[in-house]
Amino acid sequence: MAPENVKDIKMRIIHMTQIYDLLQMTSLIEFYINSEGKQIDATSRRILGANGNDEELIEHSLKTRWCVETSVCSTSNGTCTTSINIPLNCPTSPEYGYDDEFMRSEIMVLTTAAQNENPQLCFNNQLPTMKLYQVRTVNCSTEYNDVTCVGYTSFDTKRKVISISFKGAHGQDQIKELTNYCMKYGLESYYSVTNGKIFKVIQDYFLLLWNGGMQQDLRNLKYKYPSYELWVNGHSLGSSLAWAASAWIVNIGLYKPEEMKVVVMGASRMSDYNWAAWHTKTFPFNFHILHRSDPVAHTPTFVPSTNTTLFFPKTEVWYNNYMRQGDPFQVCQEADGNYCSGSINPNSTQYIDHLYYFNIDIPGWGHAGCPMNISAYAQP
């Protein structure tokens, strides 16, 4: 057997670190949940909290039910035997169709490019007309010097697009802090457009980046290209930051939702029901992509510190395969529960499915500058 070269060794170390980090995250979350004695699985998930803002949800849930037998969502029980009383889980199709090729050849590149200190290297190889505007990196921890949050802005005069992209978590300290802070500080509301809540640590991370230069970068680009569409994207932690960014950008009136495309990959739940419902209703082009048994979709959903159950917004797109070219996918009509990725046994998740999307090793391909030889980064 030929000896490994330096590049192969570096990529293997990156993989081992990413997998260890995910294991740490899941173990820590399970510790917090179990220590409170309130772990809740998908079949017994609660939607009601104890912090107010639930009255509207309770009233809506009692009035609106999806009848499995008649496939109708209505306010009347009638003769319905099996009903779903969570409005977000009333099956609906997204306003825009899902385009696998667009996600695979464009959004995947933008998302993966965040792994590289110079995202332009990925653009040169995969999206030559996309141009990097600015990378922003901030220390987003008061406890650790090595915990950073990273995002970048780019633009494309051919596509008439501005993009804002966010990098995922990296390193044991960041995973530890994220887990600790999610459970310790829970969720808060930050918006004038919704009473929904997201994790405080996610909003804190986002605002550090936003106020650390990303806001001005985006305003500069919008001033120069006022008619361009805005794409918001990220993977892993970057997904949460992208969701937070999309909400904040609309909240302050910088863009209208119909001027935006929001696409995330490998996302974990980060909001309460009201925020998920608002985000679903607000953004017509809004997809979160999950790969097979990616464990981030199967972390516990109850946060004891704020007595909150977490929910995904719509629309999930689930690939129960390697995500190779031509592989089938499911555009999920329900937001959350025992559907699509929720049908996977949480005990059978595979951490490697979090690192590979569209059959590409995200950290490895990104660090290498997104070379043309994509098959070299396929999932084993």
CSV table of C-alpha atoms in Angstrom, one decimal:
chain,number,residue,atom,x,y,z
A,1,MET,CA,0.0,0.0,0.0
A,2,ALA,CA,1.3,3.4,-1.0
A,3,PRO,CA,2.1,5.8,2.0
A,4,GLU,CA,-0.3,8.6,2.6
A,5,ASN,CA,0.7,12.0,1.4
A,6,VAL,CA,0.5,15.1,3.5
A,7,LYS,CA,-2.8,16.2,1.9
A,8,ASP,CA,-4.5,12.9,2.7
A,9,ILE,CA,-3.3,12.9,6.3
A,10,LYS,CA,-4.6,16.5,6.8
A,11,MET,CA,-8.0,15.5,5.3
A,12,ARG,CA,-8.2,12.4,7.6
A,13,ILE,CA,-7.4,14.5,10.6
A,14,ILE,CA,-10.2,17.0,9.6
A,15,HIS,CA,-12.6,14.1,9.3
A,16,MET,CA,-11.7,12.6,12.7
A,17,THR,CA,-12.0,16.0,14.4
A,18,GLN,CA,-15.4,16.7,12.8
A,19,ILE,CA,-16.8,13.3,13.8
A,20,TYR,CA,-15.4,13.6,17.3
A,21,ASP,CA,-17.0,17.1,17.6
A,22,LEU,CA,-20.4,15.8,16.6
A,23,LEU,CA,-20.1,12.9,19.1
A,24,GLN,CA,-19.3,15.5,21.8
A,25,MET,CA,-22.3,17.7,20.8
A,26,THR,CA,-24.8,14.8,21.0
A,27,SER,CA,-23.4,13.4,24.3
A,28,LEU,CA,-23.5,16.8,25.9
A,29,ILE,CA,-27.0,17.6,24.8
A,30,GLU,CA,-28.2,14.1,26.0
A,31,PHE,CA,-26.5,14.8,29.3
A,32,TYR,CA,-28.4,18.0,29.8
A,33,ILE,CA,-31.7,16.6,28.7
A,34,ASN,CA,-31.5,13.5,30.8
A,35,SER,CA,-30.3,15.4,33.8
A,36,GLU,CA,-33.6,17.2,33.8
A,37,GLY,CA,-35.6,14.1,33.2
A,38,LYS,CA,-37.4,15.7,30.3
A,39,GLN,CA,-36.1,14.1,27.2
A,40,ILE,CA,-39.0,14.0,24.6
A,41,ASP,CA,-38.9,11.8,21.5
A,42,ALA,CA,-40.6,12.6,18.2
A,43,THR,CA,-43.8,10.7,19.0
A,44,SER,CA,-44.4,12.6,22.2
A,45,ARG,CA,-43.1,16.0,21.2
A,46,ARG,CA,-44.8,18.9,22.9
A,47,ILE,CA,-45.6,22.2,21.3
A,48,LEU,CA,-46.6,24.2,24.3
A,49,GLY,CA,-44.2,26.2,26.4
A,50,ALA,CA,-44.5,28.1,29.6
A,51,ASN,CA,-43.2,31.5,28.6
A,52,GLY,CA,-46.4,33.1,27.2
A,53,ASN,CA,-46.8,33.6,23.4
A,54,ASP,CA,-48.4,30.2,23.2
A,55,GLU,CA,-52.1,31.3,23.4
A,56,GLU,CA,-52.3,31.9,19.7
A,57,LEU,CA,-50.6,28.6,19.0
A,58,ILE,CA,-53.0,26.7,21.4
A,59,GLU,CA,-56.0,28.3,19.8
A,60,HIS,CA,-54.9,27.7,16.3
A,61,SER,CA,-53.9,24.1,17.1
A,62,LEU,CA,-57.3,23.4,18.6
A,63,LYS,CA,-59.2,24.9,15.6
A,64,THR,CA,-57.1,23.5,12.7
A,65,ARG,CA,-56.6,19.8,12.1
A,66,TRP,CA,-55.4,17.7,9.2
A,67,CYS,CA,-57.5,14.7,8.6
A,68,VAL,CA,-55.5,11.7,7.5
A,69,GLU,CA,-58.5,9.9,6.0
A,70,THR,CA,-59.8,12.8,3.9
A,71,SER,CA,-56.5,14.6,3.3
A,72,VAL,CA,-58.1,17.9,4.2
A,73,CYS,CA,-56.9,20.6,6.7
A,74,SER,CA,-60.0,22.2,8.3
A,75,THR,CA,-61.5,23.5,11.5
A,76,SER,CA,-64.0,20.7,11.7
A,77,ASN,CA,-63.4,17.2,13.1
A,78,GLY,CA,-66.5,15.8,11.4
A,79,THR,CA,-66.1,12.0,11.1
A,80,CYS,CA,-62.2,12.2,11.1
A,81,THR,CA,-60.7,9.3,12.9
A,82,THR,CA,-57.0,10.2,12.6
A,83,SER,CA,-56.1,13.9,12.8
A,84,ILE,CA,-52.9,16.0,13.1
A,85,ASN,CA,-53.5,19.2,15.2
A,86,ILE,CA,-50.1,20.9,14.6
A,87,PRO,CA,-50.7,23.3,11.7
A,88,LEU,CA,-47.1,23.2,10.4
A,89,ASN,CA,-47.6,19.5,9.9
A,90,CYS,CA,-50.6,19.9,7.7
A,91,PRO,CA,-49.2,18.7,4.4
A,92,THR,CA,-48.5,21.5,2.0
A,93,SER,CA,-46.2,21.9,-1.0
A,94,PRO,CA,-43.6,24.7,-1.2
A,95,GLU,CA,-44.4,27.7,-3.3
A,96,TYR,CA,-41.3,27.1,-5.4
A,97,GLY,CA,-40.3,23.8,-6.8
A,98,TYR,CA,-37.1,22.2,-5.6
A,99,ASP,CA,-34.2,22.1,-8.2
A,100,ASP,CA,-31.6,19.4,-7.4
A,101,GLU,CA,-29.2,20.7,-10.0
A,102,PHE,CA,-29.3,24.3,-8.7
A,103,MET,CA,-28.6,23.1,-5.2
A,104,ARG,CA,-25.9,20.8,-6.3
A,105,SER,CA,-24.0,23.0,-8.7
A,106,GLU,CA,-24.5,26.5,-7.1
A,107,ILE,CA,-25.7,26.5,-3.5
A,108,MET,CA,-23.4,23.6,-2.6
A,109,VAL,CA,-20.4,25.6,-3.9
A,110,LEU,CA,-21.4,28.8,-2.0
A,111,THR,CA,-21.9,26.8,1.2
A,112,THR,CA,-18.7,24.8,0.8
A,113,ALA,CA,-16.6,27.8,-0.1
A,114,ALA,CA,-17.0,29.0,3.5
A,115,GLN,CA,-14.6,26.3,4.5
A,116,ASN,CA,-11.8,28.0,2.7
A,117,GLU,CA,-10.0,31.1,4.0
A,118,ASN,CA,-10.3,32.4,0.4
A,119,PRO,CA,-13.7,31.4,-1.0
A,120,GLN,CA,-12.7,32.8,-4.4
A,121,LEU,CA,-10.6,29.6,-5.0
A,122,CYS,CA,-13.9,27.7,-5.0
A,123,PHE,CA,-15.5,30.2,-7.3
A,124,ASN,CA,-12.6,30.1,-9.8
A,125,ASN,CA,-13.0,26.3,-10.1
A,126,GLN,CA,-16.8,26.0,-10.0
A,127,LEU,CA,-18.6,29.4,-10.4
A,128,PRO,CA,-16.2,31.7,-12.3
A,129,THR,CA,-18.6,34.6,-12.5
A,130,MET,CA,-19.1,34.7,-8.7
A,131,LYS,CA,-16.8,37.2,-7.0
A,132,LEU,CA,-15.8,37.3,-3.3
A,133,TYR,CA,-16.6,40.6,-1.7
A,134,GLN,CA,-15.5,40.2,1.9
A,135,VAL,CA,-14.8,37.4,4.5
A,136,ARG,CA,-15.6,38.3,8.1
A,137,THR,CA,-14.1,36.3,11.0
A,138,VAL,CA,-14.9,37.2,14.7
A,139,ASN,CA,-14.1,35.7,18.0
A,140,CYS,CA,-17.6,34.8,19.2
A,141,SER,CA,-16.7,33.5,22.6
A,142,THR,CA,-16.0,35.1,26.0
A,143,GLU,CA,-14.5,31.9,27.2
A,144,TYR,CA,-12.3,30.5,24.4
A,145,ASN,CA,-9.8,32.3,22.2
A,146,ASP,CA,-10.1,29.6,19.4
A,147,VAL,CA,-13.9,29.9,19.0
A,148,THR,CA,-14.6,31.9,15.8
A,149,CYS,CA,-17.6,32.6,13.7
A,150,VAL,CA,-17.1,33.0,9.9
A,151,GLY,CA,-19.2,34.4,7.1
A,152,TYR,CA,-18.6,36.0,3.8
A,153,THR,CA,-20.4,38.0,1.1
A,154,SER,CA,-20.1,37.6,-2.6
A,155,PHE,CA,-21.9,38.8,-5.8
A,156,ASP,CA,-22.4,37.7,-9.4
A,157,THR,CA,-23.2,40.2,-12.1
A,158,LYS,CA,-24.2,37.5,-14.6
A,159,ARG,CA,-26.7,35.8,-12.2
A,160,LYS,CA,-27.7,39.2,-10.7
A,161,VAL,CA,-27.2,37.8,-7.2
A,162,ILE,CA,-25.7,38.8,-3.9
A,163,SER,CA,-24.9,35.9,-1.5
A,164,ILE,CA,-24.3,35.8,2.2
A,165,SER,CA,-22.8,32.5,3.5
A,166,PHE,CA,-21.8,31.1,6.9
A,167,LYS,CA,-19.3,28.5,8.0
A,168,GLY,CA,-20.1,25.6,10.3
A,169,ALA,CA,-18.7,25.0,13.8
A,170,HIS,CA,-15.1,23.9,14.2
A,171,GLY,CA,-13.3,22.5,17.2
A,172,GLN,CA,-14.2,21.0,20.5
A,173,ASP,CA,-14.4,24.3,22.4
A,174,GLN,CA,-17.0,25.7,20.0
A,175,ILE,CA,-19.1,22.5,20.1
A,176,LYS,CA,-18.9,22.5,23.9
A,177,GLU,CA,-19.8,26.2,24.2
A,178,LEU,CA,-22.7,25.9,21.8
A,179,THR,CA,-24.2,23.0,23.6
A,180,ASN,CA,-23.7,24.5,27.0
A,181,TYR,CA,-25.1,27.9,26.0
A,182,CYS,CA,-28.1,26.4,24.1
A,183,MET,CA,-29.2,24.5,27.2
A,184,LYS,CA,-28.2,27.1,29.8
A,185,TYR,CA,-29.7,30.3,28.2
A,186,GLY,CA,-32.3,28.7,26.0
A,187,LEU,CA,-34.4,30.8,23.5
A,188,GLU,CA,-35.3,34.4,23.3
A,189,SER,CA,-37.4,36.7,21.1
A,190,TYR,CA,-35.5,39.4,19.1
A,191,TYR,CA,-38.0,40.6,16.5
A,192,SER,CA,-40.7,43.1,15.8
A,193,VAL,CA,-42.1,40.9,13.0
A,194,THR,CA,-42.7,37.8,15.1
A,195,ASN,CA,-42.9,36.8,18.8
A,196,GLY,CA,-41.1,33.6,17.9
A,197,LYS,CA,-37.8,32.7,19.6
A,198,ILE,CA,-34.5,31.3,18.6
A,199,PHE,CA,-31.5,30.2,20.7
A,200,LYS,CA,-29.8,33.1,22.4
A,201,VAL,CA,-26.3,31.8,21.5
A,202,ILE,CA,-27.2,31.6,17.8
A,203,GLN,CA,-28.4,35.2,17.8
A,204,ASP,CA,-25.4,36.3,19.8
A,205,TYR,CA,-23.0,34.6,17.3
A,206,PHE,CA,-24.8,36.1,14.3
A,207,LEU,CA,-24.9,39.7,15.7
A,208,LEU,CA,-21.2,39.5,16.4
A,209,LEU,CA,-20.6,38.8,12.7
A,210,TRP,CA,-23.3,41.2,11.6
A,211,ASN,CA,-21.9,44.1,13.6
A,212,GLY,CA,-18.3,42.9,12.9
A,213,GLY,CA,-18.6,44.0,9.3
A,214,MET,CA,-21.1,41.8,7.5
A,215,GLN,CA,-23.9,44.3,7.8
A,216,GLN,CA,-21.9,47.1,6.1
A,217,ASP,CA,-20.7,44.6,3.5
A,218,LEU,CA,-24.2,43.7,2.6
A,219,ARG,CA,-25.4,47.3,2.6
A,220,ASN,CA,-22.6,48.2,0.3
A,221,LEU,CA,-23.5,45.5,-2.2
A,222,LYS,CA,-27.2,46.3,-2.1
A,223,TYR,CA,-26.4,50.0,-2.7
A,224,LYS,CA,-24.3,49.0,-5.8
A,225,TYR,CA,-26.7,46.3,-7.0
A,226,PRO,CA,-30.2,47.3,-5.6
A,227,SER,CA,-32.2,45.0,-7.9
A,228,TYR,CA,-30.1,41.8,-7.2
A,229,GLU,CA,-31.6,38.8,-5.4
A,230,LEU,CA,-30.1,37.8,-2.1
A,231,TRP,CA,-29.1,34.2,-1.4
A,232,VAL,CA,-28.6,33.1,2.2
A,233,ASN,CA,-26.9,29.8,2.9
A,234,GLY,CA,-24.8,27.7,5.3
A,235,HIS,CA,-24.1,24.2,6.6
A,236,SER,CA,-24.2,22.9,10.2
A,237,LEU,CA,-23.8,25.9,12.6
A,238,GLY,CA,-23.7,27.9,9.4
A,239,SER,CA,-27.3,26.8,8.8
A,240,SER,CA,-28.5,28.3,12.1
A,241,LEU,CA,-26.6,31.5,11.4
A,242,ALA,CA,-28.2,31.7,7.9
A,243,TRP,CA,-31.6,31.2,9.4
A,244,ALA,CA,-30.9,33.9,11.9
A,245,ALA,CA,-29.5,36.2,9.2
A,246,SER,CA,-32.6,35.8,7.0
A,247,ALA,CA,-34.9,36.6,9.8
A,248,TRP,CA,-32.9,39.6,10.9
A,249,ILE,CA,-32.5,41.0,7.4
A,250,VAL,CA,-36.3,41.0,7.0
A,251,ASN,CA,-36.9,42.3,10.5
A,252,ILE,CA,-34.8,45.4,9.8
A,253,GLY,CA,-36.3,45.9,6.4
A,254,LEU,CA,-33.1,45.5,4.4
A,255,TYR,CA,-34.7,43.0,1.9
A,256,LYS,CA,-38.2,41.7,1.3
A,257,PRO,CA,-38.6,37.9,1.8
A,258,GLU,CA,-39.7,37.5,-1.9
A,259,GLU,CA,-36.3,39.0,-2.9
A,260,MET,CA,-34.4,36.2,-1.1
A,261,LYS,CA,-33.6,32.5,-1.5
A,262,VAL,CA,-32.9,30.7,1.9
A,263,VAL,CA,-31.2,27.3,1.6
A,264,VAL,CA,-29.4,25.5,4.4
A,265,MET,CA,-27.9,22.0,4.8
A,266,GLY,CA,-27.3,19.8,7.8
A,267,ALA,CA,-29.4,22.1,10.1
A,268,SER,CA,-30.4,21.4,13.7
A,269,ARG,CA,-33.5,22.8,15.2
A,270,MET,CA,-32.9,26.3,16.7
A,271,SER,CA,-36.4,27.8,17.2
A,272,ASP,CA,-39.7,27.4,18.9
A,273,TYR,CA,-42.9,26.6,17.0
A,274,ASN,CA,-44.0,30.3,16.5
A,275,TRP,CA,-40.6,31.2,14.9
A,276,ALA,CA,-40.7,28.1,12.7
A,277,ALA,CA,-44.3,28.9,11.6
A,278,TRP,CA,-43.4,32.6,10.9
A,279,HIS,CA,-40.3,31.7,8.9
A,280,THR,CA,-42.2,29.1,6.9
A,281,LYS,CA,-45.0,31.6,6.1
A,282,THR,CA,-42.6,34.5,5.4
A,283,PHE,CA,-40.1,33.1,3.0
A,284,PRO,CA,-41.5,31.6,-0.2
A,285,PHE,CA,-38.1,30.1,-1.3
A,286,ASN,CA,-37.1,28.3,1.8
A,287,PHE,CA,-35.4,24.8,1.9
A,288,HIS,CA,-33.4,22.9,4.4
A,289,ILE,CA,-31.7,19.9,3.1
A,290,LEU,CA,-30.9,16.8,5.2
A,291,HIS,CA,-28.7,13.9,4.2
A,292,ARG,CA,-30.0,10.4,5.2
A,293,SER,CA,-29.2,9.9,8.9
A,294,ASP,CA,-27.4,13.1,9.6
A,295,PRO,CA,-27.4,13.1,13.5
A,296,VAL,CA,-28.0,16.9,13.8
A,297,ALA,CA,-31.6,16.3,12.9
A,298,HIS,CA,-32.0,13.8,15.8
A,299,THR,CA,-30.7,15.7,18.8
A,300,PRO,CA,-33.2,16.1,21.6
A,301,THR,CA,-35.9,18.7,21.0
A,302,PHE,CA,-36.7,19.9,24.5
A,303,VAL,CA,-34.9,22.8,26.2
A,304,PRO,CA,-35.5,22.7,30.0
A,305,SER,CA,-34.1,26.1,30.8
A,306,THR,CA,-36.9,27.9,28.9
A,307,ASN,CA,-39.4,25.0,28.8
A,308,THR,CA,-39.3,25.1,25.0
A,309,THR,CA,-39.8,22.4,22.3
A,310,LEU,CA,-37.8,23.0,19.2
A,311,PHE,CA,-39.2,22.9,15.7
A,312,PHE,CA,-38.0,22.9,12.1
A,313,PRO,CA,-39.5,25.4,9.6
A,314,LYS,CA,-40.6,24.2,6.2
A,315,THR,CA,-39.5,22.9,3.7
A,316,GLU,CA,-37.3,19.9,4.4
A,317,VAL,CA,-35.8,18.1,1.5
A,318,TRP,CA,-34.6,14.6,2.5
A,319,TYR,CA,-32.1,12.4,0.6
A,320,ASN,CA,-32.2,8.9,2.0
A,321,ASN,CA,-29.2,7.8,0.0
A,322,TYR,CA,-25.7,9.0,-0.9
A,323,MET,CA,-27.0,12.1,-2.7
A,324,ARG,CA,-25.3,11.1,-5.9
A,325,GLN,CA,-26.3,12.7,-9.2
A,326,GLY,CA,-29.7,11.4,-10.1
A,327,ASP,CA,-30.5,10.0,-6.6
A,328,PRO,CA,-34.2,10.5,-5.5
A,329,PHE,CA,-35.2,12.9,-2.8
A,330,GLN,CA,-38.3,13.7,-0.9
A,331,VAL,CA,-39.8,17.2,-0.6
A,332,CYS,CA,-41.4,16.9,2.8
A,333,GLN,CA,-44.9,18.3,3.1
A,334,GLU,CA,-44.8,18.3,6.9
A,335,ALA,CA,-42.5,20.5,8.9
A,336,ASP,CA,-41.6,18.2,11.8
A,337,GLY,CA,-42.5,14.9,13.5
A,338,ASN,CA,-42.2,11.3,12.3
A,339,TYR,CA,-41.8,12.3,8.7
A,340,CYS,CA,-38.9,12.2,6.2
A,341,SER,CA,-35.7,12.5,8.2
A,342,GLY,CA,-37.8,12.0,11.4
A,343,SER,CA,-38.6,8.5,10.3
A,344,ILE,CA,-35.0,7.5,10.9
A,345,ASN,CA,-34.2,5.7,14.2
A,346,PRO,CA,-32.1,8.2,16.2
A,347,ASN,CA,-30.0,5.4,17.4
A,348,SER,CA,-29.0,4.5,13.8
A,349,THR,CA,-27.6,7.9,12.7
A,350,GLN,CA,-24.2,8.1,11.0
A,351,TYR,CA,-22.0,11.1,11.6
A,352,ILE,CA,-20.4,10.8,8.2
A,353,ASP,CA,-23.7,11.8,6.7
A,354,HIS,CA,-23.3,15.2,8.3
A,355,LEU,CA,-20.0,15.8,6.6
A,356,TYR,CA,-21.0,14.7,3.1
A,357,TYR,CA,-23.7,16.5,1.1
A,358,PHE,CA,-24.4,15.8,-2.6
A,359,ASN,CA,-21.8,13.0,-2.3
A,360,ILE,CA,-19.1,15.6,-1.6
A,361,ASP,CA,-16.9,15.9,1.5
A,362,ILE,CA,-17.7,19.4,2.5
A,363,PRO,CA,-14.7,20.2,4.7
A,364,GLY,CA,-12.2,18.3,2.5
A,365,TRP,CA,-13.5,19.8,-0.8
A,366,GLY,CA,-13.7,23.3,0.6
A,367,HIS,CA,-10.3,23.3,2.1
A,368,ALA,CA,-8.9,22.1,-1.3
A,369,GLY,CA,-10.6,25.0,-3.1
A,370,CYS,CA,-13.4,23.0,-4.6
A,371,PRO,CA,-11.3,21.3,-7.4
A,372,MET,CA,-12.9,20.0,-10.6
A,373,ASN,CA,-12.2,16.4,-9.7
A,374,ILE,CA,-15.3,16.1,-7.4
A,375,SER,CA,-15.3,12.3,-7.5
A,376,ALA,CA,-12.1,12.3,-5.4
A,377,TYR,CA,-14.2,13.7,-2.5
A,378,ALA,CA,-17.1,11.2,-2.8
A,379,GLN,CA,-18.5,9.5,0.3
A,380,PRO,CA,-16.8,6.1,0.9
